[in-house]
Tab-separated table of C-alpha atoms in Angstrom:
chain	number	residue	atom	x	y	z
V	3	UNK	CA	190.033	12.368	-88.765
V	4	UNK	CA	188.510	11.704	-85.501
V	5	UNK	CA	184.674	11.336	-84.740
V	6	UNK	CA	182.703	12.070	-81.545
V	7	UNK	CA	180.141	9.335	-81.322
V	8	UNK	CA	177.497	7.672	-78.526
V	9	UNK	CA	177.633	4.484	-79.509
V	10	UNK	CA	173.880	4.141	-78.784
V	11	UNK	CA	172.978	7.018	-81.708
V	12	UNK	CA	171.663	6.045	-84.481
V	13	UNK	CA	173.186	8.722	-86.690
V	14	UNK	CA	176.549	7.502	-85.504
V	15	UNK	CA	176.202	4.226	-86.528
V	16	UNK	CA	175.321	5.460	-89.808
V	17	UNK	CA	177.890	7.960	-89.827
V	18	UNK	CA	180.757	5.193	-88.708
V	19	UNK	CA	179.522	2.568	-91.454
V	20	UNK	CA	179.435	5.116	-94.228
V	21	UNK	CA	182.963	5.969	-93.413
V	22	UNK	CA	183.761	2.453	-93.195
V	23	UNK	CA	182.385	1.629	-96.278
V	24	UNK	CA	184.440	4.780	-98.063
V	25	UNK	CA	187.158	3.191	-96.366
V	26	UNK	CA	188.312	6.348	-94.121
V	27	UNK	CA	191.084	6.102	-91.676
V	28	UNK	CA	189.599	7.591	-88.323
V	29	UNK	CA	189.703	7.039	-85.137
V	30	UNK	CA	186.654	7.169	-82.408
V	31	UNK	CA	186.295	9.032	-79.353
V	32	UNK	CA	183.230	7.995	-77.139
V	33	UNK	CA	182.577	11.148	-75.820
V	34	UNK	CA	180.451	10.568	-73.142
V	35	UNK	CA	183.325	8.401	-71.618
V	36	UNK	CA	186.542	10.521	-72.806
V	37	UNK	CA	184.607	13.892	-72.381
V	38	UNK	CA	185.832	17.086	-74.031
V	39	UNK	CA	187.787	19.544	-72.109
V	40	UNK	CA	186.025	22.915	-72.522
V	41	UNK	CA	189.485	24.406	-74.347
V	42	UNK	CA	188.585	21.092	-76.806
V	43	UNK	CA	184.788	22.424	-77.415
V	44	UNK	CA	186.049	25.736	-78.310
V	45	UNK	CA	188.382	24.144	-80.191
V	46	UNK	CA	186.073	22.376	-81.998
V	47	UNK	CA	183.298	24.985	-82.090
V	48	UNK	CA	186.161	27.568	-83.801
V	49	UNK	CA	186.439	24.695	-86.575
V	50	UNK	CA	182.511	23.724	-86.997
V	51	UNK	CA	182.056	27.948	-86.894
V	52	UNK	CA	179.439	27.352	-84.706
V	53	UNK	CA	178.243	28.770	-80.995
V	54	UNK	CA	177.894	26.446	-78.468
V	55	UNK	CA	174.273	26.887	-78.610
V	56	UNK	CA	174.342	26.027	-81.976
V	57	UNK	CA	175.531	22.397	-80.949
V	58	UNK	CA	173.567	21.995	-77.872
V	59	UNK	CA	170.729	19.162	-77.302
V	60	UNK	CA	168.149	21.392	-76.163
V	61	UNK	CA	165.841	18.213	-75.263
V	62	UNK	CA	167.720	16.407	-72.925
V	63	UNK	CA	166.544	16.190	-69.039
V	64	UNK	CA	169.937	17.994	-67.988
V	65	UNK	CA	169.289	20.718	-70.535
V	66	UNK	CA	166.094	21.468	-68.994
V	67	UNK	CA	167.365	20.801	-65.517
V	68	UNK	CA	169.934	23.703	-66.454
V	69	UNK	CA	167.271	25.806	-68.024
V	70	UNK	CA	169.216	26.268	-71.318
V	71	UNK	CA	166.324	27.391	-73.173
V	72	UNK	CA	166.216	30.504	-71.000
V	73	UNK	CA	169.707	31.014	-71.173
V	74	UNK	CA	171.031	33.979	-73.228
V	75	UNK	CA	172.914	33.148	-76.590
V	76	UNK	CA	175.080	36.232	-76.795
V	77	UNK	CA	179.147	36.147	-76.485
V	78	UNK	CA	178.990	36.962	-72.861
V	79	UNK	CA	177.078	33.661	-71.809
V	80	UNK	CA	179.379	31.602	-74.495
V	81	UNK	CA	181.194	30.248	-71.942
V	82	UNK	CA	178.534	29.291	-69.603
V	83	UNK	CA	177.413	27.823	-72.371
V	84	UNK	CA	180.805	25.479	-73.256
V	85	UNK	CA	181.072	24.907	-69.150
V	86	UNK	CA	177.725	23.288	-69.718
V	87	UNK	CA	178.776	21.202	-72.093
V	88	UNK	CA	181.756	19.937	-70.221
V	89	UNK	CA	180.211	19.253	-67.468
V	90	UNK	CA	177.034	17.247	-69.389
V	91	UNK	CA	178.671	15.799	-72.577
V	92	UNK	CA	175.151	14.130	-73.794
V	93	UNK	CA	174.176	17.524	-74.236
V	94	UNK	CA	176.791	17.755	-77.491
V	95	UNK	CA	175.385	17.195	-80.881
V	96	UNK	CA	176.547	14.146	-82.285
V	97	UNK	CA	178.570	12.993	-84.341
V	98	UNK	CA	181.046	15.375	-84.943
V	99	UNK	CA	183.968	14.475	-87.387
V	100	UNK	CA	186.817	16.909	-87.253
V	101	UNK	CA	188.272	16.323	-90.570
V	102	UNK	CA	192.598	16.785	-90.973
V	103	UNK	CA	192.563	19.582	-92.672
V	104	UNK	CA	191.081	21.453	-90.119
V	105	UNK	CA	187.647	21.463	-90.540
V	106	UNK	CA	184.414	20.168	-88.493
V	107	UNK	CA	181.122	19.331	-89.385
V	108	UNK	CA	178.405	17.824	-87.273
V	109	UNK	CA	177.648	14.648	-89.216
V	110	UNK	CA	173.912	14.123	-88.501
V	111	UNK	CA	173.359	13.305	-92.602
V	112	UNK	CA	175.036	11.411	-95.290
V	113	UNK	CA	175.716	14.185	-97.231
V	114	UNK	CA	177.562	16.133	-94.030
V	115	UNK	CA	179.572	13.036	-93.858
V	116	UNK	CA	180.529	12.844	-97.687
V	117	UNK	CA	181.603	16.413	-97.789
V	118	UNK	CA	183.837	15.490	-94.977
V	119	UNK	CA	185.492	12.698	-97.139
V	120	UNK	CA	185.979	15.065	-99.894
V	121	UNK	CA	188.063	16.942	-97.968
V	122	UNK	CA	190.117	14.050	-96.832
């Protein structure tokens, strides 16, 4: 499994040691430094079943520098939307674990992260 982390986030420290304490094989991708391609957020939207809305830090400074809250959340502005997000990675909800056998969950509690385990 891999998971999408900012080092400086809480919720992925806690998400790394739990997995480390479980003992998961994973591997970590610093996401603000190796930033998703947008063909990797849909990717990874497709296996969370989420819009990129759905995902998107609506309180950062470059979310309200873009003026996402007045942005429409319909399939035609999807893609606006995941350009967004490539271009400003801190605006992507962390962590993220995509899990092996396909799956995704955005690993903000201990239970999201346990489920992901189960599945592993």
């Amino acid at each position: 499994m891999e998971i999408w982390i900012n080092p400086a986030c809480s919720k992925c420290r806690s998400a790394i040691s739990l997995l480390d304490a479980e003992g998961a094989e994973y591997t970590v991708r610093r996401y603000l430094e190796d930033v998703p391609s947008e063909d990797e957020i849909r990717e990874v939207l497709d296996r969370l079943g989420l819009e990129p809305w759905d995902i998107t830090r609506t309180q950062e400074a470059a979310a309200k520098e873009l003026g996402l809250k007045e942005w429409a959340r319909d399939d035609g502005s999807r893609d606006r939307w995941i350009a967004a997000l490539a271009s400003h990675p801190e605006l992507i909800q962390r962590p993220i674990i995509t899990a092996d056998d396909g799956s995704a969950v955005v690993a903000r509690t201990e239970d999201a992260v346990r489920d992901v385990l189960k599945k592993s």
